[in-house]
Coordinates of C-alpha atoms in Angstrom, one line a residue:
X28 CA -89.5 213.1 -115.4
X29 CA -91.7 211.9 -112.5
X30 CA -95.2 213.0 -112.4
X31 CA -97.1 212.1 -109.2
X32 CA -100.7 213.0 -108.0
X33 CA -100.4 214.7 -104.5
X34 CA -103.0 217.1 -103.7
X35 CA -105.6 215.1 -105.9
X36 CA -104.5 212.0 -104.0
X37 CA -105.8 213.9 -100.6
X38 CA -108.8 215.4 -102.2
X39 CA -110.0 211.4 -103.5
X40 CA -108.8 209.7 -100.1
X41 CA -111.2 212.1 -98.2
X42 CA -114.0 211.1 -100.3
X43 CA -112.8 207.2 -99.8
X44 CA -114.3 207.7 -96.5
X45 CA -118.3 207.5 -95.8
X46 CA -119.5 209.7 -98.1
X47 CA -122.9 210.2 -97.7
X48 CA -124.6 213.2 -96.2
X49 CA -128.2 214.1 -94.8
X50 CA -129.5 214.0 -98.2
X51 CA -128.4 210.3 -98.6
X52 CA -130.4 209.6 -95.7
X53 CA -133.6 211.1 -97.0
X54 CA -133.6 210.7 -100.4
X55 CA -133.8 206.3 -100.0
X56 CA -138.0 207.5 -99.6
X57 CA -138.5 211.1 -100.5
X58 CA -140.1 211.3 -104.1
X59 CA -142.3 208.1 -103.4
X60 CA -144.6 207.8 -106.0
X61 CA -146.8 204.6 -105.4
X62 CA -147.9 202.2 -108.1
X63 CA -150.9 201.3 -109.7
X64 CA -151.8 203.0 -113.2
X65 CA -155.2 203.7 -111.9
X66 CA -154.3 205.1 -109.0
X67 CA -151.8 207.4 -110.3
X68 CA -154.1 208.2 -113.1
X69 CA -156.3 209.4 -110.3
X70 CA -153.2 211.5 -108.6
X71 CA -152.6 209.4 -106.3
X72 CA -155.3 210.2 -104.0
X73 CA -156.3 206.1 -103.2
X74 CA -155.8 206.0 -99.1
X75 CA -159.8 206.7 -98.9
X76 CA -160.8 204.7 -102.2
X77 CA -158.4 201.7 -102.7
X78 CA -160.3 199.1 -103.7
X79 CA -158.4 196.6 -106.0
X80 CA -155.0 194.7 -105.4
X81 CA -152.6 197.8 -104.7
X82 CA -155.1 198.3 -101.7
X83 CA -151.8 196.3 -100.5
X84 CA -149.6 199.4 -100.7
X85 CA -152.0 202.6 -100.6
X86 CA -154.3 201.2 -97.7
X87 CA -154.1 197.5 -97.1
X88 CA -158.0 197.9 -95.4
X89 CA -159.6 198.3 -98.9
X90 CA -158.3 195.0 -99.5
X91 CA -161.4 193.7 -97.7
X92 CA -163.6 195.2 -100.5
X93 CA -162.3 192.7 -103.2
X94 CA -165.0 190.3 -104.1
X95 CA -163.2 188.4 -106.9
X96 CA -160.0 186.5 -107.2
X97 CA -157.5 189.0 -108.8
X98 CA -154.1 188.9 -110.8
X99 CA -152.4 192.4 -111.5
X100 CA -149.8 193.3 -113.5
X101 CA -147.8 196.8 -114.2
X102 CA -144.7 198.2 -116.3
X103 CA -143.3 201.6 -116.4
X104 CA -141.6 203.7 -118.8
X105 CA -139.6 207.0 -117.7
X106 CA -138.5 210.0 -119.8
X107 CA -136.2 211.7 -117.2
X108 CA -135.8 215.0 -118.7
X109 CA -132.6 217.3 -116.9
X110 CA -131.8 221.3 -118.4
X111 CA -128.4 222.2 -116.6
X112 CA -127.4 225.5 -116.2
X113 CA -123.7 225.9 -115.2
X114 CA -121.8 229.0 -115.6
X115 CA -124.5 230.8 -117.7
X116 CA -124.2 227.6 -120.1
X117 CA -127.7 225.7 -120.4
X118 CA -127.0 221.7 -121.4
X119 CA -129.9 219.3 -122.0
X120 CA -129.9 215.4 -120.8
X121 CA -132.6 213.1 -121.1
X122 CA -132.5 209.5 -120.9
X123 CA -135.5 206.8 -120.8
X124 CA -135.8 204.1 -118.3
X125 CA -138.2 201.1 -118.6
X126 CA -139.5 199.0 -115.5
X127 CA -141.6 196.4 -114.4
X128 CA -143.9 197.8 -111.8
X129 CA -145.7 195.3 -109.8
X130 CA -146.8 192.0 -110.2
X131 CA -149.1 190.4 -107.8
X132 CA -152.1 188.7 -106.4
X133 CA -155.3 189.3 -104.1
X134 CA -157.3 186.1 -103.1
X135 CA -160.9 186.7 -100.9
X136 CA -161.2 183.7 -98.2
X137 CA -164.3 181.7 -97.6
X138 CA -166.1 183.2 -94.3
X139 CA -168.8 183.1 -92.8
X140 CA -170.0 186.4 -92.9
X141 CA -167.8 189.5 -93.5
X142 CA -165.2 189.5 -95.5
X143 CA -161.5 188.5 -95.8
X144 CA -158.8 189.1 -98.7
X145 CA -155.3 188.1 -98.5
X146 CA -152.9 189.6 -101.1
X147 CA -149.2 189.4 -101.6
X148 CA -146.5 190.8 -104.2
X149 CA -143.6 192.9 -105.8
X150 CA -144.1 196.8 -105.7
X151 CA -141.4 199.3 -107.6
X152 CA -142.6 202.5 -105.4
X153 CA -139.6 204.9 -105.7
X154 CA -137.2 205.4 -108.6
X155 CA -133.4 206.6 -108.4
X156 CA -133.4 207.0 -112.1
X157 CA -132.2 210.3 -113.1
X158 CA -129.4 211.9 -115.0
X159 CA -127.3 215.0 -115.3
X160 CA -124.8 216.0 -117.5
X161 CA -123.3 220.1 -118.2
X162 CA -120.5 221.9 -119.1
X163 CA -119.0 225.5 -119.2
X164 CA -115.7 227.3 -118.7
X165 CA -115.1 228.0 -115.1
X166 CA -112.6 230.9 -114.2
X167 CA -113.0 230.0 -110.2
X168 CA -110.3 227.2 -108.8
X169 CA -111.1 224.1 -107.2
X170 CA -107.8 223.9 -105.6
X171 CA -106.7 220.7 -108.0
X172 CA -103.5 220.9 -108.2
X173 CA -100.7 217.8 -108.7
X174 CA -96.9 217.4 -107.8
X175 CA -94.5 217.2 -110.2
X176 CA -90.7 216.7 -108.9
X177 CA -91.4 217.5 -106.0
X178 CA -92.8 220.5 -106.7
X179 CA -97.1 221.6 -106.4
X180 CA -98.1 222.7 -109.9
X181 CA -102.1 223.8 -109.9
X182 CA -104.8 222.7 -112.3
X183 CA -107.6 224.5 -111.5
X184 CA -109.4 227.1 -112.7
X185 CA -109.8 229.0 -116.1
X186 CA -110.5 225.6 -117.1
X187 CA -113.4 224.1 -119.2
X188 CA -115.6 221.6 -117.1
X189 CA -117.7 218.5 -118.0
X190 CA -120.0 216.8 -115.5
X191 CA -122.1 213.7 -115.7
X192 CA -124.1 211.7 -113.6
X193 CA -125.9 208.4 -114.2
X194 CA -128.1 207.3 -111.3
X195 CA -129.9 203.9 -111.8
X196 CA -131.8 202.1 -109.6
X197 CA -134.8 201.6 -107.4
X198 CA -136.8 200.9 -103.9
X199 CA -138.5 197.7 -103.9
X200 CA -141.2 196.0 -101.9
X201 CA -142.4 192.6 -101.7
X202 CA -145.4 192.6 -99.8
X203 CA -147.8 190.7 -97.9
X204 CA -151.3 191.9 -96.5
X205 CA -154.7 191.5 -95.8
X206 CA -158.2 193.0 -95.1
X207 CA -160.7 191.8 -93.4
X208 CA -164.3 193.4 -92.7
X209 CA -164.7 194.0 -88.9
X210 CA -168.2 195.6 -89.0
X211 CA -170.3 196.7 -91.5
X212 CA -169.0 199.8 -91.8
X213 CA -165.4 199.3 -90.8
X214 CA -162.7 197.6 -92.3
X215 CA -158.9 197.0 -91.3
X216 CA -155.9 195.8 -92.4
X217 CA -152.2 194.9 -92.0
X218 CA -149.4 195.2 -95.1
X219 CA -145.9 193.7 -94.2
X220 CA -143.1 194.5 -96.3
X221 CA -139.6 193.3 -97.0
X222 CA -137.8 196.3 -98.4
X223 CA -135.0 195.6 -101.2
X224 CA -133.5 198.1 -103.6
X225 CA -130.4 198.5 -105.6
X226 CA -128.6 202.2 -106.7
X227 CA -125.8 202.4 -109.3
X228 CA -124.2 206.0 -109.3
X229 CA -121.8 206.5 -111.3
X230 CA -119.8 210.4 -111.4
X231 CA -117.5 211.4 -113.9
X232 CA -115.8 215.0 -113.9
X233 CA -113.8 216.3 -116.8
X234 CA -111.4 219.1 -117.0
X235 CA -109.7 220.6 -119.7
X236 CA -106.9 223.3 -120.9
X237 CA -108.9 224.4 -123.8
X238 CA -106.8 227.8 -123.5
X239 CA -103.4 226.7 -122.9
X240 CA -102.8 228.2 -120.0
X241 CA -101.1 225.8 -118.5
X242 CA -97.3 225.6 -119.4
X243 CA -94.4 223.3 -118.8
X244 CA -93.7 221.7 -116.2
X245 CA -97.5 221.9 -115.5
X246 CA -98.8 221.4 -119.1
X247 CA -101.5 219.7 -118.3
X248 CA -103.7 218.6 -121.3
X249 CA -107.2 217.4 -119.4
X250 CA -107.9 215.5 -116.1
X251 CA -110.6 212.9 -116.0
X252 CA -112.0 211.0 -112.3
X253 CA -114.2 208.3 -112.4
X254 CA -116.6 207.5 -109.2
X255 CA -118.6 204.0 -109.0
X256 CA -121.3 203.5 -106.0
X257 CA -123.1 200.5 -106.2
X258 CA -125.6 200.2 -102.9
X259 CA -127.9 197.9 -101.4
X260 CA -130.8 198.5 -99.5
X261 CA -133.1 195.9 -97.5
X262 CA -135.4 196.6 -94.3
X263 CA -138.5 195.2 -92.8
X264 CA -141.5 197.4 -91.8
X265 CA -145.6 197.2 -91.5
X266 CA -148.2 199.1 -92.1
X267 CA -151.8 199.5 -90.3
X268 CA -154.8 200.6 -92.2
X269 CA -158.4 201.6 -91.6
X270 CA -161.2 202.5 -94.1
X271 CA -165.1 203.8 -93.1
X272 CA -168.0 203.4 -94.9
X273 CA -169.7 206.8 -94.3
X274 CA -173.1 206.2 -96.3
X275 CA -174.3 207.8 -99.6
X276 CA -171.1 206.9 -101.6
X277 CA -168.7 208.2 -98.8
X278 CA -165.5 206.5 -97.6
X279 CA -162.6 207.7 -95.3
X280 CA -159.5 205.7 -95.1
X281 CA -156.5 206.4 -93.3
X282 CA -152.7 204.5 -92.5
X283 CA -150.0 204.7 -90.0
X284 CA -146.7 203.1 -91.1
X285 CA -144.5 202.2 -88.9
X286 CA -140.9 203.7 -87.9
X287 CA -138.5 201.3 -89.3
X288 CA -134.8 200.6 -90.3
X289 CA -133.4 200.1 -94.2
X290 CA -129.8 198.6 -93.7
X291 CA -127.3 200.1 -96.3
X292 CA -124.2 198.3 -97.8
X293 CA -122.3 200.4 -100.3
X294 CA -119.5 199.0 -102.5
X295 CA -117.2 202.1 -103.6
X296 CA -114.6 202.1 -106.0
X297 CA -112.7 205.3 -107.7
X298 CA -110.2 206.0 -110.4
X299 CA -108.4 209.0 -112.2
X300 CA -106.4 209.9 -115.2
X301 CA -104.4 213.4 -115.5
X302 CA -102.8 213.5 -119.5
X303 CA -100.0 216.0 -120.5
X304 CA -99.8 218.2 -123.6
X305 CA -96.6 215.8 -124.6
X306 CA -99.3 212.8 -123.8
X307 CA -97.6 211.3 -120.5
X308 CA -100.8 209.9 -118.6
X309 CA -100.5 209.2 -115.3
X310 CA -103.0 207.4 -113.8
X311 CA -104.1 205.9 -110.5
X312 CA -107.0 203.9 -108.8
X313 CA -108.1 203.9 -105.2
X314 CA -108.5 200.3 -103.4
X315 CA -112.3 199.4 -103.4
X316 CA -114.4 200.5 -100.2
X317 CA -117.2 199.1 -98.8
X318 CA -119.1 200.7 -95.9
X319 CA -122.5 199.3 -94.0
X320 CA -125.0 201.6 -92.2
X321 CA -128.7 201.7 -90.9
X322 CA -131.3 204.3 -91.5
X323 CA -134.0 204.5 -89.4
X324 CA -137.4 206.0 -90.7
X325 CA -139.6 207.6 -88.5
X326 CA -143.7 207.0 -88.5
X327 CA -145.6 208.4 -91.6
X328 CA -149.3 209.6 -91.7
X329 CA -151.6 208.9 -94.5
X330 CA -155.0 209.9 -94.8
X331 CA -158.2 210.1 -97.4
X332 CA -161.4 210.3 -98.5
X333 CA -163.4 209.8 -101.4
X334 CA -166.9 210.0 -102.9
X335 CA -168.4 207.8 -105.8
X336 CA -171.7 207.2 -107.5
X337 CA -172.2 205.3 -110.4
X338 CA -170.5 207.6 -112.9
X339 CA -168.2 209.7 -110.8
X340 CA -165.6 209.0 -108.0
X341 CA -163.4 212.2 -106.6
X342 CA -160.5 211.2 -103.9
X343 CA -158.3 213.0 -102.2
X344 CA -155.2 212.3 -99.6
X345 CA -152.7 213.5 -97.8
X346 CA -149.2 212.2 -96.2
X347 CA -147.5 213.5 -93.4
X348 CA -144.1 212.6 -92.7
X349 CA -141.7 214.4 -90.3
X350 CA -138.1 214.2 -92.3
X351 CA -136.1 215.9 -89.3
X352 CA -136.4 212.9 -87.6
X353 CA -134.8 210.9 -90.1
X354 CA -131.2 209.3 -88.5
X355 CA -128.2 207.1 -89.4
X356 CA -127.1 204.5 -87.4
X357 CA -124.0 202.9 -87.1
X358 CA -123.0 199.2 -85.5
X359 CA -120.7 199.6 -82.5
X360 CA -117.6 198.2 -84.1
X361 CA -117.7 200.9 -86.9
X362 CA -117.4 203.7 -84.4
X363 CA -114.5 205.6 -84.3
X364 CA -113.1 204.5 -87.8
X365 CA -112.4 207.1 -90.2
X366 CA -115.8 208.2 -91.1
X367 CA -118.2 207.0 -89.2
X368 CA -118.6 209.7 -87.0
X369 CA -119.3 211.6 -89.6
X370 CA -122.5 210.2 -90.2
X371 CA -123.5 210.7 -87.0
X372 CA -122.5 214.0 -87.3
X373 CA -124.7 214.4 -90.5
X374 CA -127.9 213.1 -87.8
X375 CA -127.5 217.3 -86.5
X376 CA -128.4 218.3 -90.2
X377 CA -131.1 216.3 -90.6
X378 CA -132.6 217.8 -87.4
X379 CA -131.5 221.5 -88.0
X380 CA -132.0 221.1 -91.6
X381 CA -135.0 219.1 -92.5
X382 CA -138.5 219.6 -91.4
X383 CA -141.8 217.7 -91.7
X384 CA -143.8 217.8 -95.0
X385 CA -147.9 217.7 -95.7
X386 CA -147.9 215.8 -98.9
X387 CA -151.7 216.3 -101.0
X388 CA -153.1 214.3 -104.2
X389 CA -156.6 214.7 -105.5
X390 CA -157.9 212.7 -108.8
X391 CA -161.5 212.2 -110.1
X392 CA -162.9 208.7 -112.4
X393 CA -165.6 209.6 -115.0
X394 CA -167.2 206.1 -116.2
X395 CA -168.1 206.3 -119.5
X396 CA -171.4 204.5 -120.4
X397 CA -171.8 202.2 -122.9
X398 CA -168.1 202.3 -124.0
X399 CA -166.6 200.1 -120.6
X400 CA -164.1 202.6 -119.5
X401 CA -163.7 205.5 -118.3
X402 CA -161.3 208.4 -117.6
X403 CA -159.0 209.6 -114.6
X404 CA -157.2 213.2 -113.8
X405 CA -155.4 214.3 -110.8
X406 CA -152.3 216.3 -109.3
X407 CA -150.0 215.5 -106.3
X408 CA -147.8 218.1 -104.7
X409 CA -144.7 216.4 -102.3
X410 CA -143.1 219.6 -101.0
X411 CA -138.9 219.1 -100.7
X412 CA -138.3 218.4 -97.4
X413 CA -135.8 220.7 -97.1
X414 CA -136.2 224.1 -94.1
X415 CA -136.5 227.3 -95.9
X416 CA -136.6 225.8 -99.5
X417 CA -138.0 227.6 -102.7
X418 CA -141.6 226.8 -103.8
X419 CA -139.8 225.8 -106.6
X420 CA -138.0 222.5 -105.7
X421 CA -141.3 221.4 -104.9
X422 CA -142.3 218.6 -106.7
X423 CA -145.7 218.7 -109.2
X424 CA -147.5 216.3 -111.0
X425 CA -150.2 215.7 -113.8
X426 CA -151.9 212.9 -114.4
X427 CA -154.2 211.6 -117.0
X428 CA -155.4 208.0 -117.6
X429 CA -158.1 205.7 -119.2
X430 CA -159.4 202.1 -117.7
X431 CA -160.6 200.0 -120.5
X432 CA -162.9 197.1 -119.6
X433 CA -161.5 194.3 -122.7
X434 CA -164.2 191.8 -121.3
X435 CA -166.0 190.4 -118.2
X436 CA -162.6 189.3 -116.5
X437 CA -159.5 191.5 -117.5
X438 CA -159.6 195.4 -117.6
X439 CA -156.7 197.6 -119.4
X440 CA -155.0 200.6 -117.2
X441 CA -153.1 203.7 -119.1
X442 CA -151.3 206.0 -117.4
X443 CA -149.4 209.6 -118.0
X444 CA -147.9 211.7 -115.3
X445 CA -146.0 214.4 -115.7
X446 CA -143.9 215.9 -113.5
X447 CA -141.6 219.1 -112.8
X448 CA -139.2 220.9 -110.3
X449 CA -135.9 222.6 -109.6
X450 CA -132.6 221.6 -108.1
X451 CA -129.3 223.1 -107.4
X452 CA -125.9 221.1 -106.9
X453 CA -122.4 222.0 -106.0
X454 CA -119.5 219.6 -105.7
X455 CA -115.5 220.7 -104.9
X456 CA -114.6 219.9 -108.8
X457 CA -117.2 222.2 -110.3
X458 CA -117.6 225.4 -107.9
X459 CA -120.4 227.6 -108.6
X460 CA -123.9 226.7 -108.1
X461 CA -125.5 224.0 -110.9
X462 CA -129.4 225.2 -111.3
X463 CA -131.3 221.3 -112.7
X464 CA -134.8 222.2 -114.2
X465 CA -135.9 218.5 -114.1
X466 CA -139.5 217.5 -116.0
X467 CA -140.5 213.9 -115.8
X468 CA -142.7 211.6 -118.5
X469 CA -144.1 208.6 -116.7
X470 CA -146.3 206.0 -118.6
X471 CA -148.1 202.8 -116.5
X472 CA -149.5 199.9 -118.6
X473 CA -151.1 197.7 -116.0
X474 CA -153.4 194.6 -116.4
X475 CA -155.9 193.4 -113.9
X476 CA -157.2 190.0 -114.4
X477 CA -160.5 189.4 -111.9
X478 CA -161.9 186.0 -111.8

């Protein structure tokens, strides 16, 4: 007996076109959390204070306020925490994810008068880590259905579901900046980055007859699909900072980053497996795809101030960034193929759907005499970007850290951040909303070496 996929065959070859949406677009920069353990131990909140070598990616003007040579070092460990609720059936994921952080080097200049610091290095700001796995029974179709003999025999619905999703991967920056002092009280500076990152996705959707209901000639056993998306990203883009020196402990800093493109190059590959209750497999695999498109990033906003004394620093900031104006781009000789319109088609959501967001973090230092450290709090709130969204898929975060001084040229950074929100996901294989309560355990180790 010949058993041949059909309707699954049309269901995968419309995916095998370019499959990313509006959310594709925005989520290469939205959950950006910067690097430095002290400055995430502090919330954050470093536009108006940064004053050691990731002055380079907060505000590249605080750079001038380096007086020694430094070396800085960072790692990362991530406890990605997902409870799935899918057809009133709560599952629990949670994977760990280790990284190195940054690694670079600030240099001061010989001058004159004034001052002039020249740093340079690699920069993990934004992780695509994450995870998501749940099941349930799910009475609702999703139209599978496969032809046997020539006839359409359905698979799809009073059927038990398993979903999971492995996300791995990263935005990258290698940067080079300076500061340099332009009056007493005013200092600028310029970061140039070459953006690189890397994203391995990989879907896999199971479906099963737990209940025998389906019967010969369509006695399907279970259907498995398998979905790879490896993608590259890489761009070019600058930023402009400015910090003040207001007097009496008082500084206010503030960026503009400029609009810029990240090129995308996504390498897609697909395969699928239906088994029988007699145990004839059939299975099949897709040709590999592999599809190249721009996104362009509009301008971005940062802005800060802090105060410090000689046992207390408090900082805040703020980012504003307009997602609506987000857009993909496609080269000439892509348009018309099967596809590409459609992202150009997704450019309507992004300005219909998306909206601009006011991004806050506030943290405090408290030095701690006699013992050469001191402790760091704060909290960062990056609202979805998302019209009309629930409070709730907001994005929080703690913070907590400690700076130990180990002796007159290296000091010792600890991190924890916390973090917590909500998300909801739907796909054709698994109808019926999936609500994700996602929390976050983030730990920084980072090593400065001043000389």
């Amino acid at each position: 007996m010949r058993r041949a996929m059909l309707l699954a065959a049309i269901m995968m070859l419309s995916g095998m076109t370019f499959a990313q949406s509006a959310f594709d677009a925005i989520r290469i920069m939205q959950g950006e959390i910067g690097v430095g353990a002290r400055a995430l131990g502090m919330g954050g909140a470093y536009t108006g204070l940064a004053d050691d070598y990731t002055a380079l990616y907060w505000n590249p003007a605080g750079l001038a306020a380096l007086r020694k040579s430094e070396f800085f070092g960072e790692v990362s460990h991530l406890n990605f925490n997902n409870s799935a609720a899918f057809r009133n059936t709560l599952t629990e994921d949670a994977q760990n994810y280790t990284r190195l952080r940054a690694l670079g080097f600030a240099l001061p200049l010989p001058t004159r008068q004034g001052s002039l610091v020249l740093a340079f290095g690699y920069n993990r700001v934004k992780d695509f880590d994450e995870n998501l796995l749940f099941a349930g029974f799910n009475p609702e179709s999703n139209g599978l259905s496969f032809e046997i003999d020539g006839n359409d025999f359905p698979f799809d619905q009073n059927v038990y579901q398993t979903q999971n999703v492995v996300d791995e991967g990263g935005m990258d920056q290698f940067n080079l900046g300076f500061g340099i002092a332009l009056s007493p009280n005013f200092n600028a500076g310029v970061t140039a980055t070459i953006w690189s990152g890397e994203d391995d996705y990989q879907y896999t959707f199971r479906q099963e007859d737990r209940e025998n209901n389906y019967t010969a000639p369509g006695d399907y056993d279970y259907y498995i699909l398998n979905r790879n998306l490896l993608t590259d990203y890489g761009g070019f883009a600058l930023k402009i900072g400015g910090m003040f020196d207001l007097g009496n402990g008082l500084q206010l800093g503030g960026t503009i980053g400029l609009p810029h493109t990240i090129n995308v190059e996504e390498n897609y590959t697909e395969n699928d497996l239906v088994v029988f209750d007699d145990g004839f497999e059939s299975p099949y695999e897709w040709d590999p795809q592999t599809y190249e498109y721009d996104v362009e990033l509009p301008f971005y906003f940062d802005g800060g101030v802090s105060f410090a004394n000689d046992n207390l620093t408090v900082a805040g900031s703020f980012r504003y960034r307009d997602w609506s104006q987000v857009r993909f781009d496609i080269s000439n000789d892509l348009l018309g193929q099967s596809g590409a319109n459609d992202l150009l088609d997704e450019n309507l959501f992004l300005r219909n759907d998306y909206r601009a967001t006011l991004e806050y973090r506030l943290g405090g230092e408290l030095s701690l005499d006699g013992m050469n450290g001191s402790l760091r709090g704060g909290y960062a709130y990056l609202p979805s970007p998302i019209k009309n969204a629930s409070s709730d898929m907001d994005r929080r975060y703690i913070t907590a850290g400690m700076g130990f001084k180990l002796d007159r040229f290296v000091v010792l950074d600890l991190t924890y951040m916390r973090g917590s929100w909500i998300k909801e996901s739907e796909d054709s294989y698994t109808p019926g909303i999936t609500a994700e309560d996602i929390t976050t355990n983030r730990f920084f180790v980072g090593l400065r070496y001043q000389f």
